[in-house]
């Protein structure tokens, strides 16, 4: 069975006019081809749609059942051009975005608010993941873009584009009851007690790991690594529990935990970068809209 939209449109017009002559005029055609089209539709469906008699035309039970469905199909067909245009422009679709935990306290919330305002019909799927896992997901095309901490390995740089979106210094997260820090705005690593360092495992985020240890080396200190954790929330929670100190990106100070204090360091720290990575061959209009928005925000 191959019902055409033209046949449904003719049927709906006759059903609304209940007169073949008026329906033909409304369709800007003559009556014979209209009648032939309705007869062909009835033959295809195996049921009469109209009761034709001397008093006029009336819908049969089959015609009454078909009418709302025919209207629905015609309405859906009428929406197709706009649907296709919106999909082609990136106004509709799906965006899969991964992010490191530190981005949740800096660039992610305002970027999502701006994107949702500009593209309210795009479905966003968020995946919190460490930088190494994001690179794997990006390389296999399982996410559209990722907010991660560089550097990118050589193989990834060959296939991914990268856009820096944030640079920030490292600050100290310490237990709130350290007497050495009482009343001080800055923290000097040389005057702190030898508390264990809580840090990311290096394979998870080598850029951040190396930046943190570089601060200690510049201060002439070899820290004792007490705990390793893969999420910023866990690191700060361990500091709150008195398990040690941590150096974290400045934006993490937006993460409040009882028993934790954040202070800038007296030592000069390298800037930690967060950037957006995506596959060079990803031609998704939805991704393009997100990238355009991120570039405008820089």
PDB file of C-alpha atoms in Angstrom:
ATOM      1  CA  UNK A   1       0.000   0.000   0.000  1.00  0.00           C
ATOM      2  CA  UNK A   2       1.460   3.329  -1.068  1.00  0.00           C
ATOM      3  CA  UNK A   3      -0.831   6.144   0.057  1.00  0.00           C
ATOM      4  CA  UNK A   4       0.241   9.561  -1.172  1.00  0.00           C
ATOM      5  CA  UNK A   5      -0.020  12.782   0.824  1.00  0.00           C
ATOM      6  CA  UNK A   6      -1.903  14.246  -2.143  1.00  0.00           C
ATOM      7  CA  UNK A   7      -4.632  11.633  -1.713  1.00  0.00           C
ATOM      8  CA  UNK A   8      -4.939  12.386   2.002  1.00  0.00           C
ATOM      9  CA  UNK A   9      -5.103  16.122   1.321  1.00  0.00           C
ATOM     10  CA  UNK A  10      -7.910  15.594  -1.210  1.00  0.00           C
ATOM     11  CA  UNK A  11      -9.758  13.337   1.223  1.00  0.00           C
ATOM     12  CA  UNK A  12      -9.530  15.869   4.088  1.00  0.00           C
ATOM     13  CA  UNK A  13     -10.758  18.686   1.836  1.00  0.00           C
ATOM     14  CA  UNK A  14     -13.814  16.693   0.705  1.00  0.00           C
ATOM     15  CA  UNK A  15     -14.469  15.638   4.313  1.00  0.00           C
ATOM     16  CA  UNK A  16     -14.428  19.277   5.418  1.00  0.00           C
ATOM     17  CA  UNK A  17     -16.616  20.535   2.559  1.00  0.00           C
ATOM     18  CA  UNK A  18     -18.839  17.446   2.236  1.00  0.00           C
ATOM     19  CA  UNK A  19     -19.289  18.501  -1.373  1.00  0.00           C
ATOM     20  CA  UNK A  20     -17.088  17.392  -4.266  1.00  0.00           C
ATOM     21  CA  UNK A  21     -17.680  20.544  -6.301  1.00  0.00           C
ATOM     22  CA  UNK A  22     -16.721  22.938  -3.466  1.00  0.00           C
ATOM     23  CA  UNK A  23     -13.758  20.760  -2.574  1.00  0.00           C
ATOM     24  CA  UNK A  24     -12.548  20.810  -6.195  1.00  0.00           C
ATOM     25  CA  UNK A  25     -12.765  24.606  -6.322  1.00  0.00           C
ATOM     26  CA  UNK A  26     -10.890  24.886  -3.032  1.00  0.00           C
ATOM     27  CA  UNK A  27      -8.165  22.626  -4.447  1.00  0.00           C
ATOM     28  CA  UNK A  28      -8.082  24.619  -7.703  1.00  0.00           C
ATOM     29  CA  UNK A  29      -8.915  21.581  -9.825  1.00  0.00           C
ATOM     30  CA  UNK A  30     -11.852  20.098 -11.669  1.00  0.00           C
ATOM     31  CA  UNK A  31     -14.234  17.642 -10.038  1.00  0.00           C
ATOM     32  CA  UNK A  32     -13.611  14.482 -12.141  1.00  0.00           C
ATOM     33  CA  UNK A  33      -9.949  13.977 -11.195  1.00  0.00           C
ATOM     34  CA  UNK A  34     -10.833  14.679  -7.541  1.00  0.00           C
ATOM     35  CA  UNK A  35     -13.546  12.031  -7.603  1.00  0.00           C
ATOM     36  CA  UNK A  36     -11.188   9.576  -9.306  1.00  0.00           C
ATOM     37  CA  UNK A  37      -8.517  10.171  -6.649  1.00  0.00           C
ATOM     38  CA  UNK A  38     -10.998   9.502  -3.816  1.00  0.00           C
ATOM     39  CA  UNK A  39     -12.239   6.343  -5.559  1.00  0.00           C
ATOM     40  CA  UNK A  40      -8.643   5.140  -5.945  1.00  0.00           C
ATOM     41  CA  UNK A  41      -7.995   5.798  -2.231  1.00  0.00           C
ATOM     42  CA  UNK A  42     -11.138   3.888  -1.239  1.00  0.00           C
ATOM     43  CA  UNK A  43     -10.103   1.008  -3.476  1.00  0.00           C
ATOM     44  CA  UNK A  44      -6.630   0.974  -1.937  1.00  0.00           C
ATOM     45  CA  UNK A  45      -8.022   0.985   1.614  1.00  0.00           C
ATOM     46  CA  UNK A  46     -10.763  -1.500   0.828  1.00  0.00           C
ATOM     47  CA  UNK A  47     -13.539   0.621   2.347  1.00  0.00           C
ATOM     48  CA  UNK A  48     -15.887   3.431   1.362  1.00  0.00           C
ATOM     49  CA  UNK A  49     -14.922   6.732   2.912  1.00  0.00           C
ATOM     50  CA  UNK A  50     -17.965   8.706   1.789  1.00  0.00           C
ATOM     51  CA  UNK A  51     -21.643   7.907   1.552  1.00  0.00           C
ATOM     52  CA  UNK A  52     -22.744   9.499  -1.699  1.00  0.00           C
ATOM     53  CA  UNK A  53     -26.481   9.970  -2.299  1.00  0.00           C
ATOM     54  CA  UNK A  54     -28.875  12.493  -3.752  1.00  0.00           C
ATOM     55  CA  UNK A  55     -28.958  14.464  -0.519  1.00  0.00           C
ATOM     56  CA  UNK A  56     -25.198  15.037  -0.583  1.00  0.00           C
ATOM     57  CA  UNK A  57     -22.014  13.544   0.780  1.00  0.00           C
ATOM     58  CA  UNK A  58     -21.398  12.182   4.289  1.00  0.00           C
ATOM     59  CA  UNK A  59     -18.476  10.455   5.944  1.00  0.00           C
ATOM     60  CA  UNK A  60     -18.819   6.757   6.572  1.00  0.00           C
ATOM     61  CA  UNK A  61     -17.547   5.155   9.773  1.00  0.00           C
ATOM     62  CA  UNK A  62     -14.306   4.369   7.937  1.00  0.00           C
ATOM     63  CA  UNK A  63     -14.034   7.980   6.792  1.00  0.00           C
ATOM     64  CA  UNK A  64     -14.626   9.260  10.350  1.00  0.00           C
ATOM     65  CA  UNK A  65     -11.828   7.006  11.590  1.00  0.00           C
ATOM     66  CA  UNK A  66      -9.428   8.120   8.862  1.00  0.00           C
ATOM     67  CA  UNK A  67     -10.014  11.865   9.130  1.00  0.00           C
ATOM     68  CA  UNK A  68      -8.071  12.670  12.368  1.00  0.00           C
ATOM     69  CA  UNK A  69      -5.194  10.405  11.329  1.00  0.00           C
ATOM     70  CA  UNK A  70      -5.037  11.981   7.885  1.00  0.00           C
ATOM     71  CA  UNK A  71      -4.943  15.447   9.440  1.00  0.00           C
ATOM     72  CA  UNK A  72      -2.151  14.330  11.812  1.00  0.00           C
ATOM     73  CA  UNK A  73      -0.068  12.909   8.953  1.00  0.00           C
ATOM     74  CA  UNK A  74      -0.516  16.033   6.852  1.00  0.00           C
ATOM     75  CA  UNK A  75       0.447  18.243   9.806  1.00  0.00           C
ATOM     76  CA  UNK A  76       3.566  16.170  10.441  1.00  0.00           C
ATOM     77  CA  UNK A  77       4.508  16.310   6.781  1.00  0.00           C
ATOM     78  CA  UNK A  78       4.071  20.075   6.858  1.00  0.00           C
ATOM     79  CA  UNK A  79       6.541  20.307   9.734  1.00  0.00           C
ATOM     80  CA  UNK A  80       9.260  18.368   7.912  1.00  0.00           C
ATOM     81  CA  UNK A  81      10.899  21.320   6.086  1.00  0.00           C
ATOM     82  CA  UNK A  82      11.227  23.304   9.315  1.00  0.00           C
ATOM     83  CA  UNK A  83      12.457  20.219  11.161  1.00  0.00           C
ATOM     84  CA  UNK A  84      15.155  19.617   8.558  1.00  0.00           C
ATOM     85  CA  UNK A  85      16.210  23.279   8.514  1.00  0.00           C
ATOM     86  CA  UNK A  86      16.492  23.395  12.327  1.00  0.00           C
ATOM     87  CA  UNK A  87      18.529  20.188  12.381  1.00  0.00           C
ATOM     88  CA  UNK A  88      20.824  21.477   9.626  1.00  0.00           C
ATOM     89  CA  UNK A  89      21.385  24.736  11.525  1.00  0.00           C
ATOM     90  CA  UNK A  90      22.153  22.982  14.822  1.00  0.00           C
ATOM     91  CA  UNK A  91      18.975  24.228  16.486  1.00  0.00           C
ATOM     92  CA  UNK A  92      17.868  20.671  17.265  1.00  0.00           C
ATOM     93  CA  UNK A  93      19.721  17.454  17.913  1.00  0.00           C
ATOM     94  CA  UNK A  94      21.964  16.017  20.600  1.00  0.00           C
ATOM     95  CA  UNK A  95      25.243  17.201  22.111  1.00  0.00           C
ATOM     96  CA  UNK A  96      27.362  14.820  24.201  1.00  0.00           C
ATOM     97  CA  UNK A  97      29.746  16.868  26.327  1.00  0.00           C
ATOM     98  CA  UNK A  98      32.378  15.500  28.715  1.00  0.00           C
ATOM     99  CA  UNK A  99      34.087  17.583  31.405  1.00  0.00           C
ATOM    100  CA  UNK A 100      36.726  17.330  34.104  1.00  0.00           C
ATOM    101  CA  UNK A 101      35.477  17.941  37.632  1.00  0.00           C
ATOM    102  CA  UNK A 102      37.277  21.291  37.979  1.00  0.00           C
ATOM    103  CA  UNK A 103      35.308  22.651  34.992  1.00  0.00           C
ATOM    104  CA  UNK A 104      32.137  22.152  37.022  1.00  0.00           C
ATOM    105  CA  UNK A 105      33.266  25.065  39.221  1.00  0.00           C
ATOM    106  CA  UNK A 106      34.412  27.375  36.440  1.00  0.00           C
ATOM    107  CA  UNK A 107      33.528  27.351  32.736  1.00  0.00           C
ATOM    108  CA  UNK A 108      30.882  24.634  32.556  1.00  0.00           C
ATOM    109  CA  UNK A 109      27.849  26.228  34.311  1.00  0.00           C
ATOM    110  CA  UNK A 110      27.932  29.611  32.503  1.00  0.00           C
ATOM    111  CA  UNK A 111      28.663  27.925  29.168  1.00  0.00           C
ATOM    112  CA  UNK A 112      25.703  25.568  29.579  1.00  0.00           C
ATOM    113  CA  UNK A 113      23.384  28.425  30.568  1.00  0.00           C
ATOM    114  CA  UNK A 114      24.377  30.427  27.495  1.00  0.00           C
ATOM    115  CA  UNK A 115      24.042  27.418  25.199  1.00  0.00           C
ATOM    116  CA  UNK A 116      20.646  26.400  26.593  1.00  0.00           C
ATOM    117  CA  UNK A 117      19.402  29.958  26.076  1.00  0.00           C
ATOM    118  CA  UNK A 118      20.588  29.970  22.465  1.00  0.00           C
ATOM    119  CA  UNK A 119      19.611  26.381  21.574  1.00  0.00           C
ATOM    120  CA  UNK A 120      16.769  25.321  23.888  1.00  0.00           C
ATOM    121  CA  UNK A 121      15.730  22.361  21.712  1.00  0.00           C
ATOM    122  CA  UNK A 122      19.114  20.625  21.739  1.00  0.00           C
ATOM    123  CA  UNK A 123      19.333  17.670  24.131  1.00  0.00           C
ATOM    124  CA  UNK A 124      22.583  17.843  26.139  1.00  0.00           C
ATOM    125  CA  UNK A 125      24.140  14.719  27.639  1.00  0.00           C
ATOM    126  CA  UNK A 126      26.860  15.445  30.220  1.00  0.00           C
ATOM    127  CA  UNK A 127      29.593  13.007  31.222  1.00  0.00           C
ATOM    128  CA  UNK A 128      32.041  13.799  34.006  1.00  0.00           C
ATOM    129  CA  UNK A 129      35.350  12.159  33.111  1.00  0.00           C
ATOM    130  CA  UNK A 130      39.060  12.605  33.651  1.00  0.00           C
ATOM    131  CA  UNK A 131      41.150  13.995  30.813  1.00  0.00           C
ATOM    132  CA  UNK A 132      42.620  10.619  29.824  1.00  0.00           C
ATOM    133  CA  UNK A 133      39.175   9.007  29.575  1.00  0.00           C
ATOM    134  CA  UNK A 134      37.843  11.976  27.612  1.00  0.00           C
ATOM    135  CA  UNK A 135      40.609  11.612  25.048  1.00  0.00           C
ATOM    136  CA  UNK A 136      39.712   7.956  24.577  1.00  0.00           C
ATOM    137  CA  UNK A 137      36.015   8.770  24.210  1.00  0.00           C
ATOM    138  CA  UNK A 138      36.778  11.566  21.739  1.00  0.00           C
ATOM    139  CA  UNK A 139      39.085   9.392  19.653  1.00  0.00           C
ATOM    140  CA  UNK A 140      36.338   6.760  19.353  1.00  0.00           C
ATOM    141  CA  UNK A 141      33.643   9.347  18.562  1.00  0.00           C
ATOM    142  CA  UNK A 142      31.580   8.582  21.651  1.00  0.00           C
ATOM    143  CA  UNK A 143      31.453  12.212  22.810  1.00  0.00           C
ATOM    144  CA  UNK A 144      31.200  15.363  20.720  1.00  0.00           C
ATOM    145  CA  UNK A 145      33.464  17.592  22.814  1.00  0.00           C
ATOM    146  CA  UNK A 146      35.331  17.528  26.091  1.00  0.00           C
ATOM    147  CA  UNK A 147      36.439  20.135  28.614  1.00  0.00           C
ATOM    148  CA  UNK A 148      39.789  18.756  29.723  1.00  0.00           C
ATOM    149  CA  UNK A 149      43.226  19.684  31.017  1.00  0.00           C
ATOM    150  CA  UNK A 150      46.042  19.474  28.434  1.00  0.00           C
ATOM    151  CA  UNK A 151      48.497  18.354  27.173  1.00  0.00           C
ATOM    152  CA  UNK A 152      47.124  16.224  24.345  1.00  0.00           C
ATOM    153  CA  UNK A 153      49.254  13.253  23.268  1.00  0.00           C
ATOM    154  CA  UNK A 154      50.681  13.289  19.735  1.00  0.00           C
ATOM    155  CA  UNK A 155      48.116  10.779  18.455  1.00  0.00           C
ATOM    156  CA  UNK A 156      45.254  12.868  19.848  1.00  0.00           C
ATOM    157  CA  UNK A 157      46.637  16.100  18.383  1.00  0.00           C
ATOM    158  CA  UNK A 158      46.594  14.463  14.957  1.00  0.00           C
ATOM    159  CA  UNK A 159      42.845  13.868  15.158  1.00  0.00           C
ATOM    160  CA  UNK A 160      41.499  16.483  17.564  1.00  0.00           C
ATOM    161  CA  UNK A 161      41.058  20.231  17.526  1.00  0.00           C
ATOM    162  CA  UNK A 162      41.725  22.122  20.738  1.00  0.00           C
ATOM    163  CA  UNK A 163      40.548  25.501  22.037  1.00  0.00           C
ATOM    164  CA  UNK A 164      41.901  26.980  25.310  1.00  0.00           C
ATOM    165  CA  UNK A 165      39.010  28.385  27.353  1.00  0.00           C
ATOM    166  CA  UNK A 166      40.458  29.124  30.821  1.00  0.00           C
ATOM    167  CA  UNK A 167      43.805  29.682  32.530  1.00  0.00           C
ATOM    168  CA  UNK A 168      44.059  30.033  36.305  1.00  0.00           C
ATOM    169  CA  UNK A 169      46.658  29.761  39.068  1.00  0.00           C
ATOM    170  CA  UNK A 170      46.913  27.014  41.628  1.00  0.00           C
ATOM    171  CA  UNK A 171      45.858  27.773  45.199  1.00  0.00           C
ATOM    172  CA  UNK A 172      46.162  25.918  48.488  1.00  0.00           C
ATOM    173  CA  UNK A 173      43.317  23.896  49.957  1.00  0.00           C
ATOM    174  CA  UNK A 174      44.130  23.131  53.574  1.00  0.00           C
ATOM    175  CA  UNK A 175      42.444  22.039  56.795  1.00  0.00           C
ATOM    176  CA  UNK A 176      40.892  25.059  58.447  1.00  0.00           C
ATOM    177  CA  UNK A 177      42.631  24.610  61.800  1.00  0.00           C
ATOM    178  CA  UNK A 178      46.272  25.007  60.753  1.00  0.00           C
ATOM    179  CA  UNK A 179      47.855  27.466  63.223  1.00  0.00           C
ATOM    180  CA  UNK A 180      50.575  28.367  60.671  1.00  0.00           C
ATOM    181  CA  UNK A 181      47.895  29.903  58.440  1.00  0.00           C
ATOM    182  CA  UNK A 182      45.769  31.626  61.075  1.00  0.00           C
ATOM    183  CA  UNK A 183      45.127  35.250  60.106  1.00  0.00           C
ATOM    184  CA  UNK A 184      47.167  35.006  56.898  1.00  0.00           C
ATOM    185  CA  UNK A 185      45.847  35.846  53.446  1.00  0.00           C
ATOM    186  CA  UNK A 186      48.567  33.941  51.591  1.00  0.00           C
ATOM    187  CA  UNK A 187      50.102  30.536  52.221  1.00  0.00           C
ATOM    188  CA  UNK A 188      53.835  29.987  52.016  1.00  0.00           C
ATOM    189  CA  UNK A 189      54.651  26.355  51.313  1.00  0.00           C
ATOM    190  CA  UNK A 190      58.001  26.711  53.130  1.00  0.00           C
ATOM    191  CA  UNK A 191      56.324  27.556  56.439  1.00  0.00           C
ATOM    192  CA  UNK A 192      53.649  24.869  56.323  1.00  0.00           C
ATOM    193  CA  UNK A 193      53.893  21.722  58.419  1.00  0.00           C
ATOM    194  CA  UNK A 194      54.928  18.636  56.389  1.00  0.00           C
ATOM    195  CA  UNK A 195      51.382  17.453  55.730  1.00  0.00           C
ATOM    196  CA  UNK A 196      50.757  14.765  53.101  1.00  0.00           C
ATOM    197  CA  UNK A 197      49.848  15.975  49.617  1.00  0.00           C
ATOM    198  CA  UNK A 198      46.549  14.866  48.106  1.00  0.00           C
ATOM    199  CA  UNK A 199      46.798  14.811  44.327  1.00  0.00           C
ATOM    200  CA  UNK A 200      45.542  13.315  41.081  1.00  0.00           C
ATOM    201  CA  UNK A 201      47.324  10.193  39.816  1.00  0.00           C
ATOM    202  CA  UNK A 202      49.715  11.325  37.098  1.00  0.00           C
ATOM    203  CA  UNK A 203      48.292   9.047  34.341  1.00  0.00           C
ATOM    204  CA  UNK A 204      44.889  10.670  34.882  1.00  0.00           C
ATOM    205  CA  UNK A 205      46.036  14.271  34.426  1.00  0.00           C
ATOM    206  CA  UNK A 206      49.776  14.586  33.764  1.00  0.00           C
ATOM    207  CA  UNK A 207      49.581  18.316  33.053  1.00  0.00           C
ATOM    208  CA  UNK A 208      47.985  19.160  36.388  1.00  0.00           C
ATOM    209  CA  UNK A 209      50.155  16.666  38.304  1.00  0.00           C
ATOM    210  CA  UNK A 210      53.373  18.109  36.890  1.00  0.00           C
ATOM    211  CA  UNK A 211      52.245  21.707  37.519  1.00  0.00           C
ATOM    212  CA  UNK A 212      51.566  20.933  41.193  1.00  0.00           C
ATOM    213  CA  UNK A 213      54.891  19.223  41.784  1.00  0.00           C
ATOM    214  CA  UNK A 214      56.689  22.050  39.959  1.00  0.00           C
ATOM    215  CA  UNK A 215      55.414  24.482  42.609  1.00  0.00           C
ATOM    216  CA  UNK A 216      56.896  22.341  45.373  1.00  0.00           C
ATOM    217  CA  UNK A 217      60.188  21.922  43.520  1.00  0.00           C
ATOM    218  CA  UNK A 218      60.469  25.684  43.037  1.00  0.00           C
ATOM    219  CA  UNK A 219      59.998  26.090  46.800  1.00  0.00           C
ATOM    220  CA  UNK A 220      62.710  23.504  47.491  1.00  0.00           C
ATOM    221  CA  UNK A 221      60.248  20.996  48.949  1.00  0.00           C
ATOM    222  CA  UNK A 222      59.747  17.327  48.185  1.00  0.00           C
ATOM    223  CA  UNK A 223      56.156  16.573  49.231  1.00  0.00           C
ATOM    224  CA  UNK A 224      54.990  13.276  50.631  1.00  0.00           C
ATOM    225  CA  UNK A 225      52.037  12.054  48.572  1.00  0.00           C
ATOM    226  CA  UNK A 226      49.493  10.709  51.032  1.00  0.00           C
ATOM    227  CA  UNK A 227      46.414  10.069  48.914  1.00  0.00           C
ATOM    228  CA  UNK A 228      45.535  10.048  45.238  1.00  0.00           C
ATOM    229  CA  UNK A 229      42.027  10.747  43.987  1.00  0.00           C
ATOM    230  CA  UNK A 230      40.606  11.171  40.504  1.00  0.00           C
ATOM    231  CA  UNK A 231      37.890  13.744  41.284  1.00  0.00           C
ATOM    232  CA  UNK A 232      38.305  17.256  42.618  1.00  0.00           C
ATOM    233  CA  UNK A 233      35.365  16.775  44.981  1.00  0.00           C
ATOM    234  CA  UNK A 234      37.112  13.782  46.544  1.00  0.00           C
ATOM    235  CA  UNK A 235      40.387  15.665  46.937  1.00  0.00           C
ATOM    236  CA  UNK A 236      38.666  18.534  48.744  1.00  0.00           C
ATOM    237  CA  UNK A 237      36.703  16.102  50.910  1.00  0.00           C
ATOM    238  CA  UNK A 238      39.958  14.402  51.954  1.00  0.00           C
ATOM    239  CA  UNK A 239      41.376  17.798  52.899  1.00  0.00           C
ATOM    240  CA  UNK A 240      38.206  18.429  54.909  1.00  0.00           C
ATOM    241  CA  UNK A 241      38.808  15.139  56.723  1.00  0.00           C
ATOM    242  CA  UNK A 242      42.294  16.314  57.762  1.00  0.00           C
ATOM    243  CA  UNK A 243      44.104  13.858  55.493  1.00  0.00           C
ATOM    244  CA  UNK A 244      46.461  16.491  54.082  1.00  0.00           C
ATOM    245  CA  UNK A 245      46.702  19.518  51.824  1.00  0.00           C
ATOM    246  CA  UNK A 246      46.122  19.977  48.104  1.00  0.00           C
ATOM    247  CA  UNK A 247      46.967  22.435  45.369  1.00  0.00           C
ATOM    248  CA  UNK A 248      43.906  22.985  43.213  1.00  0.00           C
ATOM    249  CA  UNK A 249      42.886  25.310  40.356  1.00  0.00           C
ATOM    250  CA  UNK A 250      41.606  28.619  41.701  1.00  0.00           C
ATOM    251  CA  UNK A 251      38.030  28.013  40.531  1.00  0.00           C
ATOM    252  CA  UNK A 252      37.752  25.011  42.849  1.00  0.00           C
ATOM    253  CA  UNK A 253      37.403  27.512  45.718  1.00  0.00           C
ATOM    254  CA  UNK A 254      33.755  27.662  44.588  1.00  0.00           C
ATOM    255  CA  UNK A 255      33.459  24.149  46.023  1.00  0.00           C
ATOM    256  CA  UNK A 256      32.717  24.702  49.706  1.00  0.00           C
ATOM    257  CA  UNK A 257      33.384  22.022  52.287  1.00  0.00           C
ATOM    258  CA  UNK A 258      33.294  22.387  56.090  1.00  0.00           C
ATOM    259  CA  UNK A 259      36.795  22.399  57.519  1.00  0.00           C
ATOM    260  CA  UNK A 260      38.525  23.526  54.309  1.00  0.00           C
ATOM    261  CA  UNK A 261      40.159  26.877  53.671  1.00  0.00           C
ATOM    262  CA  UNK A 262      41.461  28.172  50.338  1.00  0.00           C
ATOM    263  CA  UNK A 263      44.358  30.613  50.083  1.00  0.00           C
ATOM    264  CA  UNK A 264      46.505  31.982  47.264  1.00  0.00           C
ATOM    265  CA  UNK A 265      50.123  30.894  47.388  1.00  0.00           C
ATOM    266  CA  UNK A 266      53.035  33.179  48.146  1.00  0.00           C
ATOM    267  CA  UNK A 267      54.972  31.194  45.538  1.00  0.00           C
ATOM    268  CA  UNK A 268      54.472  31.898  41.855  1.00  0.00           C
ATOM    269  CA  UNK A 269      52.522  29.043  40.318  1.00  0.00           C
ATOM    270  CA  UNK A 270      52.232  27.892  36.717  1.00  0.00           C
ATOM    271  CA  UNK A 271      48.850  28.608  35.162  1.00  0.00           C
ATOM    272  CA  UNK A 272      46.593  25.608  34.788  1.00  0.00           C
ATOM    273  CA  UNK A 273      44.749  25.521  31.481  1.00  0.00           C
ATOM    274  CA  UNK A 274      41.334  24.053  30.727  1.00  0.00           C
ATOM    275  CA  UNK A 275      40.422  23.634  27.097  1.00  0.00           C
ATOM    276  CA  UNK A 276      37.801  22.229  24.773  1.00  0.00           C
ATOM    277  CA  UNK A 277      38.700  19.330  22.475  1.00  0.00           C
ATOM    278  CA  UNK A 278      36.698  17.773  19.647  1.00  0.00           C
ATOM    279  CA  UNK A 279      37.257  15.544  16.644  1.00  0.00           C
ATOM    280  CA  UNK A 280      38.464  17.376  13.562  1.00  0.00           C
ATOM    281  CA  UNK A 281      36.161  15.271  11.348  1.00  0.00           C
ATOM    282  CA  UNK A 282      33.009  15.871  13.419  1.00  0.00           C
ATOM    283  CA  UNK A 283      30.691  17.862  11.127  1.00  0.00           C
ATOM    284  CA  UNK A 284      27.711  17.946  13.508  1.00  0.00           C
ATOM    285  CA  UNK A 285      25.771  21.243  13.195  1.00  0.00           C
ATOM    286  CA  UNK A 286      24.988  20.969  16.907  1.00  0.00           C
ATOM    287  CA  UNK A 287      28.697  20.831  17.744  1.00  0.00           C
ATOM    288  CA  UNK A 288      29.378  23.770  15.432  1.00  0.00           C
ATOM    289  CA  UNK A 289      26.771  25.831  17.297  1.00  0.00           C
ATOM    290  CA  UNK A 290      28.389  24.970  20.630  1.00  0.00           C
ATOM    291  CA  UNK A 291      31.880  25.815  19.349  1.00  0.00           C
ATOM    292  CA  UNK A 292      30.710  29.133  17.897  1.00  0.00           C
ATOM    293  CA  UNK A 293      29.166  30.063  21.230  1.00  0.00           C
ATOM    294  CA  UNK A 294      32.312  29.091  23.179  1.00  0.00           C
ATOM    295  CA  UNK A 295      34.500  31.159  20.855  1.00  0.00           C
ATOM    296  CA  UNK A 296      32.263  34.193  21.324  1.00  0.00           C
ATOM    297  CA  UNK A 297      32.540  33.861  25.100  1.00  0.00           C
ATOM    298  CA  UNK A 298      36.361  33.972  25.086  1.00  0.00           C
TER     299      UNK A 298
END
